[in-house]
Coordinates of C-alpha atoms in Angstrom, one line a residue:
Chain A
M145 CA 113.0 67.9 95.2
Y146 CA 111.1 64.7 94.7
M147 CA 111.6 61.1 93.8
A148 CA 110.5 59.8 90.4
K149 CA 110.8 56.9 88.0
V150 CA 112.0 57.5 84.5
I151 CA 109.2 56.0 82.2
G152 CA 109.8 57.4 78.8
S153 CA 111.0 60.2 76.6
I154 CA 109.7 62.9 74.3
V155 CA 110.7 63.6 70.7
S156 CA 110.3 67.2 69.7
T157 CA 111.7 68.7 66.5
Q158 CA 110.3 72.2 66.7
K159 CA 111.4 73.7 70.0
D160 CA 113.2 76.4 71.9
S161 CA 116.9 76.5 70.9
A162 CA 117.9 75.9 74.6
L163 CA 116.4 72.4 74.3
I164 CA 118.5 71.3 71.3
G165 CA 120.7 68.3 72.3
R166 CA 118.8 67.9 75.6
K167 CA 117.3 64.5 76.6
L168 CA 113.7 65.1 77.6
M169 CA 112.5 62.3 79.9
I170 CA 109.0 61.6 81.1
V171 CA 109.2 61.0 84.8
Q172 CA 106.5 59.5 87.2
P173 CA 106.7 61.0 90.7
V174 CA 106.7 58.2 93.4
D175 CA 106.5 58.0 97.1
I176 CA 108.8 56.2 99.5
N177 CA 107.1 52.9 98.7
K178 CA 107.7 53.5 95.0
E179 CA 104.0 53.9 94.4
N180 CA 102.9 56.5 91.8
V181 CA 101.8 59.9 93.1
R182 CA 100.5 62.8 91.0
C183 CA 100.9 63.0 87.2
E184 CA 103.9 62.6 85.0
E185 CA 106.3 65.5 84.4
V186 CA 108.9 66.1 81.7
A187 CA 112.4 66.7 82.9
V188 CA 115.7 67.5 81.3
D189 CA 118.2 64.7 82.1
T190 CA 121.5 66.1 83.4
V191 CA 123.0 62.9 84.8
G192 CA 122.5 60.2 82.1
A193 CA 119.5 58.4 83.7
G194 CA 117.9 55.5 81.8
I195 CA 114.3 54.2 81.5
G196 CA 113.3 52.4 84.7
E197 CA 115.7 54.1 87.0
Y198 CA 114.7 56.0 90.2
V199 CA 115.9 59.6 90.1
L200 CA 115.9 62.9 92.1
I201 CA 114.1 65.8 90.4
A202 CA 114.6 69.5 91.0
R203 CA 112.1 72.1 90.0
G204 CA 112.2 75.9 89.3
A205 CA 115.5 77.7 89.4
G206 CA 117.3 74.6 90.8
A207 CA 116.3 72.8 87.6
R208 CA 117.6 75.6 85.5
I209 CA 120.9 75.8 87.3
A210 CA 121.4 72.0 87.0
D211 CA 120.6 72.3 83.2
S212 CA 123.2 75.1 82.8
G213 CA 125.8 72.8 84.4
D214 CA 129.2 74.4 84.9
T215 CA 128.4 77.4 82.8
P216 CA 126.6 79.9 85.1
G217 CA 124.1 81.9 83.3
K218 CA 124.0 79.6 80.3
R219 CA 120.5 80.0 78.8
S220 CA 118.1 77.3 80.0
V221 CA 114.3 77.1 79.8
S222 CA 114.0 74.0 82.0
D223 CA 111.8 74.1 85.1
C224 CA 112.3 70.4 85.9
S225 CA 115.6 68.5 85.7
I226 CA 116.9 65.1 86.7
I227 CA 119.7 65.9 89.1
G228 CA 120.6 62.5 90.6
I229 CA 120.2 58.8 90.2
I230 CA 118.8 57.2 93.4
D231 CA 120.8 54.2 94.5
R232 CA 118.8 53.6 97.7
F233 CA 116.1 55.0 100.0
D234 CA 116.9 54.6 103.7
S235 CA 114.2 55.0 106.3
Chain B
M208 CA 107.7 70.8 82.3
Y209 CA 104.5 69.1 81.3
M210 CA 102.7 67.8 78.3
A211 CA 99.5 69.6 77.1
K212 CA 97.2 69.9 74.2
V213 CA 96.4 73.3 72.6
I214 CA 92.7 73.7 72.8
G215 CA 92.0 77.4 72.2
S216 CA 93.2 81.0 72.4
I217 CA 92.4 84.1 74.3
V218 CA 91.7 87.6 73.0
S219 CA 92.7 90.4 75.3
T220 CA 92.8 94.1 74.2
Q221 CA 93.6 95.7 77.6
K222 CA 96.8 94.0 78.8
D223 CA 100.4 94.4 80.0
S224 CA 102.5 95.9 77.2
A225 CA 104.8 92.8 77.3
L226 CA 101.9 90.7 76.0
I227 CA 101.4 92.8 72.8
G228 CA 101.9 90.7 69.8
R229 CA 102.0 87.5 71.8
K230 CA 99.7 84.5 71.0
L231 CA 98.0 83.5 74.2
M232 CA 96.9 79.8 73.9
I233 CA 94.7 77.8 76.2
V234 CA 96.4 74.5 76.9
Q235 CA 94.9 71.4 78.6
P236 CA 97.6 69.4 80.5
V237 CA 97.6 65.7 79.6
D238 CA 99.2 62.5 80.8
I239 CA 101.2 59.9 78.9
N240 CA 97.9 58.4 77.6
K241 CA 96.7 61.8 76.3
E242 CA 94.0 61.9 79.0
N243 CA 93.2 65.3 80.5
V244 CA 94.8 66.1 83.9
R245 CA 94.2 69.2 86.0
C246 CA 92.6 72.4 84.7
E247 CA 93.5 74.4 81.6
E248 CA 96.3 77.0 81.7
V249 CA 97.1 80.0 79.4
A250 CA 100.5 79.9 77.8
V251 CA 102.5 82.2 75.5
D252 CA 103.3 80.4 72.3
T253 CA 107.0 80.7 71.4
V254 CA 107.1 78.0 68.7
G255 CA 104.2 78.4 66.4
A256 CA 101.9 75.7 67.8
G257 CA 98.4 75.2 66.4
I258 CA 95.1 74.1 67.9
G259 CA 95.0 70.3 68.5
E260 CA 98.8 69.9 68.7
Y261 CA 100.5 68.3 71.7
V262 CA 103.1 70.6 73.2
L263 CA 105.7 70.9 75.9
I264 CA 105.0 73.6 78.6
A265 CA 107.5 75.4 80.8
R266 CA 106.5 77.3 83.9
G267 CA 108.1 80.0 86.0
A268 CA 111.4 81.6 85.0
G269 CA 111.9 78.9 82.3
A270 CA 108.7 80.3 80.7
R271 CA 109.9 83.8 80.9
I272 CA 113.3 83.0 79.4
A273 CA 111.6 81.2 76.5
D274 CA 109.3 84.2 76.0
S275 CA 112.3 86.6 75.9
G276 CA 113.8 84.4 73.1
D277 CA 117.3 85.5 72.1
T278 CA 117.1 88.8 73.9
P279 CA 118.2 88.0 77.5
G280 CA 116.5 90.3 79.9
K281 CA 113.7 91.3 77.5
R282 CA 110.7 92.2 79.6
S283 CA 108.3 89.3 79.9
V284 CA 105.4 88.7 82.3
S285 CA 104.8 85.1 81.2
D286 CA 104.8 82.3 83.8
C287 CA 103.8 79.6 81.3
S288 CA 105.1 79.2 77.8
I289 CA 104.8 76.6 75.0
I290 CA 108.5 75.7 74.4
G291 CA 108.2 72.7 72.0
I292 CA 105.8 70.8 69.7
I293 CA 105.7 67.1 70.7
D294 CA 106.2 64.7 67.7
R295 CA 106.0 61.6 69.7
F296 CA 106.0 60.1 73.3
D297 CA 108.2 57.0 73.7
S298 CA 107.8 54.7 76.7
Chain C
M184 CA 107.5 77.3 104.4
Y185 CA 105.9 74.2 105.9
M186 CA 106.3 71.8 108.8
A187 CA 107.6 68.2 108.1
K188 CA 109.0 65.2 109.9
V189 CA 112.3 63.7 108.8
I190 CA 111.7 60.1 107.9
G191 CA 114.6 58.9 105.9
S192 CA 117.5 59.7 103.5
I193 CA 118.6 59.1 100.0
V194 CA 121.8 57.7 98.7
S195 CA 122.8 58.9 95.2
T196 CA 126.3 58.4 93.7
Q197 CA 125.7 59.8 90.2
K198 CA 124.4 63.4 90.8
D199 CA 124.9 67.1 90.1
S200 CA 128.2 68.3 91.5
A201 CA 126.4 70.8 93.7
L202 CA 124.9 67.9 95.7
I203 CA 128.3 66.4 96.6
G204 CA 128.6 66.3 100.4
R205 CA 125.0 67.3 101.0
K206 CA 122.7 65.3 103.2
L207 CA 119.5 64.5 101.2
M208 CA 116.7 63.8 103.6
I209 CA 113.2 62.4 102.9
V210 CA 110.7 64.6 104.7
Q211 CA 106.9 64.0 105.3
P212 CA 104.9 67.3 105.4
V213 CA 102.7 67.4 108.5
D214 CA 99.9 69.6 109.8
I215 CA 99.6 71.3 113.2
N216 CA 98.4 68.0 114.7
K217 CA 101.5 66.2 113.3
E218 CA 99.3 64.3 110.9
N219 CA 100.7 63.5 107.5
V220 CA 99.7 65.8 104.6
R221 CA 100.6 65.5 100.9
C222 CA 103.4 63.3 99.7
E223 CA 107.1 63.1 100.8
E224 CA 109.7 65.5 99.4
V225 CA 113.4 65.4 99.4
A226 CA 115.2 68.2 101.1
V227 CA 118.9 69.3 101.6
D228 CA 119.6 69.4 105.3
T229 CA 121.3 72.7 106.3
V230 CA 120.9 72.5 110.0
G231 CA 121.9 69.0 111.1
A232 CA 118.4 67.4 111.5
G233 CA 118.0 63.8 112.5
I234 CA 115.5 61.1 111.6
G235 CA 112.3 61.6 113.6
E236 CA 112.7 65.3 114.1
Y237 CA 110.1 67.9 113.1
V238 CA 111.6 70.6 110.8
L239 CA 110.8 73.7 108.9
I240 CA 111.1 73.4 105.1
A241 CA 111.7 76.3 102.6
R242 CA 111.1 75.9 98.9
G243 CA 112.3 77.6 95.8
A244 CA 114.8 80.4 96.0
G245 CA 114.6 80.4 99.8
A246 CA 115.8 76.8 99.7
R247 CA 118.6 77.6 97.4
I248 CA 119.8 80.6 99.5
A249 CA 119.7 78.4 102.6
D250 CA 121.7 75.7 100.8
S251 CA 124.3 78.3 99.7
G252 CA 124.8 79.3 103.4
D253 CA 127.1 82.3 104.0
T254 CA 128.4 82.2 100.5
P255 CA 126.0 84.3 98.4
G256 CA 125.8 83.0 94.8
K257 CA 127.4 79.6 95.7
R258 CA 126.0 77.2 93.1
S259 CA 123.0 75.2 94.5
V260 CA 120.4 73.1 92.7
S261 CA 118.2 72.7 95.8
D262 CA 114.5 73.7 95.5
C263 CA 113.7 72.3 99.0
S264 CA 115.9 72.7 102.2
I265 CA 115.5 72.0 105.9
I266 CA 116.1 75.5 107.4
G267 CA 115.2 74.9 111.1
I268 CA 114.5 72.2 113.7
I269 CA 111.1 72.8 115.3
D270 CA 111.2 72.8 119.2
R271 CA 107.6 73.5 119.7
F272 CA 104.3 74.5 117.9
D273 CA 102.2 77.1 119.9
S274 CA 98.6 77.7 119.0
Chain D
M253 CA 98.9 82.0 83.5
Y254 CA 95.3 81.2 84.2
M255 CA 91.8 82.6 83.7
A256 CA 89.9 84.0 86.6
K257 CA 86.8 86.2 87.4
V258 CA 87.2 89.3 89.6
I259 CA 84.8 88.8 92.5
G260 CA 85.9 91.3 95.2
S261 CA 88.6 93.3 96.8
I262 CA 90.6 93.5 100.0
V263 CA 91.0 96.5 102.3
S264 CA 94.3 96.5 104.3
T265 CA 95.7 99.4 106.2
Q266 CA 98.7 97.8 107.8
K267 CA 100.8 96.3 105.0
D268 CA 104.1 96.2 103.2
S269 CA 105.0 99.6 101.7
A270 CA 105.1 98.1 98.2
L271 CA 101.4 97.5 98.4
I272 CA 100.5 101.2 99.1
G273 CA 98.2 102.5 96.3
R274 CA 97.8 99.0 94.8
K275 CA 94.3 97.6 94.2
L276 CA 94.1 94.1 95.8
M277 CA 91.4 92.1 94.0
I278 CA 90.0 88.7 95.0
V279 CA 89.9 86.5 91.9
Q280 CA 88.2 83.2 91.4
P281 CA 90.1 80.9 88.9
V282 CA 87.8 79.5 86.2
D283 CA 88.0 76.9 83.4
I284 CA 87.2 77.4 79.8
N285 CA 83.5 76.9 80.6
K286 CA 83.7 79.7 83.2
E287 CA 83.1 77.2 86.0
N288 CA 85.0 77.8 89.2
V289 CA 88.2 75.8 89.8
R290 CA 90.4 75.8 92.9
C291 CA 90.2 78.5 95.6
E292 CA 90.2 82.2 95.4
E293 CA 93.6 84.1 95.1
V294 CA 94.4 87.8 95.8
A295 CA 96.0 89.6 92.8
V296 CA 97.4 93.1 92.3
D297 CA 95.4 94.8 89.5
T298 CA 97.7 96.3 86.9
V299 CA 95.2 96.8 84.1
G300 CA 92.1 98.5 85.7
A301 CA 89.9 95.4 85.9
G302 CA 86.4 95.7 87.5
I303 CA 84.3 93.3 89.6
G304 CA 82.7 90.6 87.3
E305 CA 85.3 90.8 84.6
Y306 CA 87.2 87.8 83.3
V307 CA 91.0 88.4 83.5
L308 CA 94.3 86.8 82.9
I309 CA 96.5 86.1 85.9
A310 CA 100.3 85.7 86.1
R311 CA 102.1 84.2 89.1
G312 CA 105.6 84.4 90.5
A313 CA 108.2 86.6 88.9
G314 CA 105.8 87.4 86.0
A315 CA 103.4 88.9 88.5
R316 CA 106.2 90.9 90.1
I317 CA 107.4 92.2 86.8
A318 CA 103.9 93.2 85.7
D319 CA 103.4 95.0 89.1
S320 CA 106.7 96.9 88.6
G321 CA 105.3 98.1 85.2
D322 CA 107.8 100.2 83.2
T323 CA 110.2 100.6 86.1
P324 CA 112.5 97.5 86.0
G325 CA 113.6 96.5 89.5
K326 CA 110.9 98.6 91.2
R327 CA 110.2 96.9 94.5
S328 CA 107.2 94.6 94.4
V329 CA 106.0 91.9 96.8
S330 CA 103.3 90.6 94.4
D331 CA 103.3 86.9 93.5
C332 CA 99.9 87.2 91.6
S333 CA 98.9 90.0 89.3
I334 CA 96.0 90.7 86.9
I335 CA 97.9 91.2 83.5
G336 CA 95.0 91.4 81.0
I337 CA 91.2 91.7 80.7
I338 CA 89.8 88.8 78.6
D339 CA 87.5 89.9 75.8
R340 CA 86.9 86.4 74.5
F341 CA 87.9 82.7 74.7
D342 CA 88.2 80.9 71.3
S343 CA 88.3 77.2 71.1
Chain E
M14 CA 98.7 86.0 97.2
Y15 CA 96.1 84.4 99.4
M16 CA 94.0 85.0 102.5
A17 CA 94.8 83.2 105.7
K18 CA 94.1 83.3 109.5
V19 CA 97.0 83.4 111.9
I20 CA 96.6 80.4 114.2
G21 CA 99.9 79.8 116.0
S22 CA 103.6 80.2 116.0
I23 CA 106.7 78.0 115.9
V24 CA 109.7 78.0 118.2
S25 CA 113.0 77.0 116.6
T26 CA 116.4 77.4 118.2
Q27 CA 118.6 75.6 115.6
K28 CA 117.9 77.4 112.4
D29 CA 119.3 79.3 109.4
S30 CA 120.9 82.6 110.6
A31 CA 118.5 84.5 108.3
L32 CA 115.6 83.4 110.6
I33 CA 117.1 84.8 113.8
G34 CA 114.8 87.4 115.3
R35 CA 112.0 86.6 112.8
K36 CA 108.5 85.7 114.0
L37 CA 107.4 82.4 112.4
M38 CA 103.6 82.2 112.4
I39 CA 101.5 79.2 111.5
V40 CA 98.8 80.4 109.1
Q41 CA 95.7 78.6 107.9
P42 CA 94.6 79.5 104.3
V43 CA 90.9 80.6 104.1
D44 CA 88.5 81.3 101.3
I45 CA 86.2 84.4 101.0
N46 CA 83.8 82.9 103.5
K47 CA 86.6 82.4 106.0
E48 CA 86.4 78.7 105.7
N49 CA 89.6 76.7 105.9
V50 CA 91.2 75.6 102.6
R51 CA 94.3 73.5 102.1
C52 CA 96.8 72.8 104.9
E53 CA 98.6 75.2 107.2
E54 CA 101.8 77.0 106.1
V55 CA 104.5 78.7 108.1
A56 CA 105.1 82.4 107.3
V57 CA 107.5 85.1 108.4
D58 CA 105.5 88.0 109.9
T59 CA 106.6 91.3 108.4
V60 CA 103.7 93.5 109.6
G61 CA 103.1 92.6 113.3
A62 CA 100.1 90.3 112.9
G63 CA 98.6 88.6 116.0
I64 CA 96.9 85.3 116.6
G65 CA 93.3 85.3 115.2
E66 CA 93.9 88.0 112.6
Y67 CA 93.2 87.6 108.9
V68 CA 96.2 88.3 106.8
L69 CA 97.5 88.5 103.2
I70 CA 100.3 86.0 102.4
A71 CA 102.8 86.3 99.6
R72 CA 104.9 83.3 98.4
G73 CA 108.1 82.9 96.5
A74 CA 110.3 85.9 95.7
G75 CA 107.5 88.2 96.8
A76 CA 107.8 86.7 100.3
R77 CA 111.6 87.1 100.3
I78 CA 111.5 90.7 99.2
A79 CA 108.9 91.5 101.9
D80 CA 111.1 89.7 104.4
S81 CA 114.1 91.8 103.3
G82 CA 112.1 95.0 103.9
D83 CA 113.8 98.2 102.9
T84 CA 117.2 96.5 102.5
P85 CA 117.2 95.2 98.9
G86 CA 119.3 92.0 98.7
K87 CA 119.3 91.4 102.4
R88 CA 119.6 87.7 102.9
S89 CA 116.3 85.9 103.4
V90 CA 115.3 82.3 103.2
S91 CA 111.5 82.9 103.4
D92 CA 109.2 81.6 100.7
C93 CA 106.1 82.7 102.6
S94 CA 105.5 86.0 104.4
I95 CA 102.6 87.9 106.0
I96 CA 102.6 91.1 104.0
G97 CA 99.3 92.7 105.2
I98 CA 96.6 92.6 107.8
I99 CA 93.2 92.3 106.2
D100 CA 90.7 94.8 107.6
R101 CA 87.8 93.8 105.4
F102 CA 86.8 91.6 102.3
D103 CA 84.5 93.3 99.9
S104 CA 82.6 91.4 97.2

C-alpha cells in the first residue's frame, strides 16, 4: 500500500460495465514528507475521499477485493483502489 | 490503473489461442498533462478504442477479468487491458 | 520479499472494514547495508514489529495471506504486510 | 504485456519440477523503435520463438495461464511467458 | 522471472508461521553479463541453492506455488522464490 493525494478525477462514458457508478480518482503518490513520488495513478474510490485529501492506496487483488466491498466475488476490474483516508502520519 | 494514449497495434500470427480475435494495442502511459511517462505497453482492447484516444488501463487480474468480459473464468492471458475511453480529466 | 525499516505509522478513521484493528506501519525499504532504497510503503503489521526495527515485507497475495493469518479466505485488502522481524543479515 | 527480443536461453538442471521440459528464454524488453528498455527477464516460451525474434510477453497470472496451456490448473511457477511472436508493429 | 546471484541469508525468529523451516536468501538481481541490476530481494529457497550461485527467481503467485511444492494450496506467504540453479546462460 502507499500514500497518495487525490488530485482529480476521470470522466469515461465508454467503459467496462464493472466501472459503472464507480468514482475514478486521479491520485498522486507521496512520501512521508508529502512530496510527490512517481507518476499519477487512477484509483477507484471506495471510501468517499475528496480532492486534496491524503489517502491509502491498495494495488492488485487487494484493490479488487476493496472494490467488491461486502460482496465477495463481485466482478471488479480495479487494480488500484482508495481504501482509507489518512488522518495523520506518525513517525 | 493508469492513463495512456493508444499509439499503434501489433500483428501476431503465432500466439496463444486466448489472443485469437483480440485487438492488441500499443499504449503509451501519460501523466495528467498528457506527457509521456515510462515505456509503451501492449494492451488487449476491450472497449473499441482507436489510435490517438486516451484510455484507462488495468493491469494484472483486473486486466484478465476485463478481457474475459461477461464470461467469468473465460481463459485469458492478458495482464494489461484497455478498460475505458477517457472523455475528460478533471483536476 | 524485501528488507525494510519501520519508521512510522498511519492513523485512518474512515477506511475499508478489513483494516479495522490493523496496525498500518510506514516502512522504508533498505538494502543489505541498511541504506534507504526506493520510497516508503505502508504495510499491515502481522508480527508485532516496533518503530526502528528491520523487517521482512511480502507483497501481493503473499501479503494478503499473511494478513488473513490462520483463517484461510478471511477478507483482506492488504497488498503489503510485515511478515517477519529481521534479527540478522548474513552475507 | 510488453514487447521484447529473444536474446538467449538458460540451462538449469536443478529446478522446480514444473520447469522440466520448458524452454527458458532470456528476453530483452524493447520499445516501439526496437530500442532496449529496462533489464533482461527470463520467460517460458509457449509459442516456439527463436533467438532474434520479437515477441509478446505476459507477466503474472497471464504468464502462468499461458504456461498451463489447454490444461486449466496445471501446475506452473512461471511469472513471465512468451505468448506471441510479433510479425509487425503498426503505428 | 529474473536472474540473480545468492549473496546472503536472513535470520528471523519472530515471523509468519508459513516461514518456519524456510531458508530466506538475499539475492542480487543480475543482467546477462552478471552485472548487478536493481536492489537486493529476499527469496525463499526451494532448490537448495548456496551462496555465490546464480539462480532463477519467480515472483508473485509463481513464487508461492513453488514454495508450496507438491502440496497444492499449502499456505505460503512468499512473493519471491528461488526456482532453479542456473548452470549456464547461452546467447
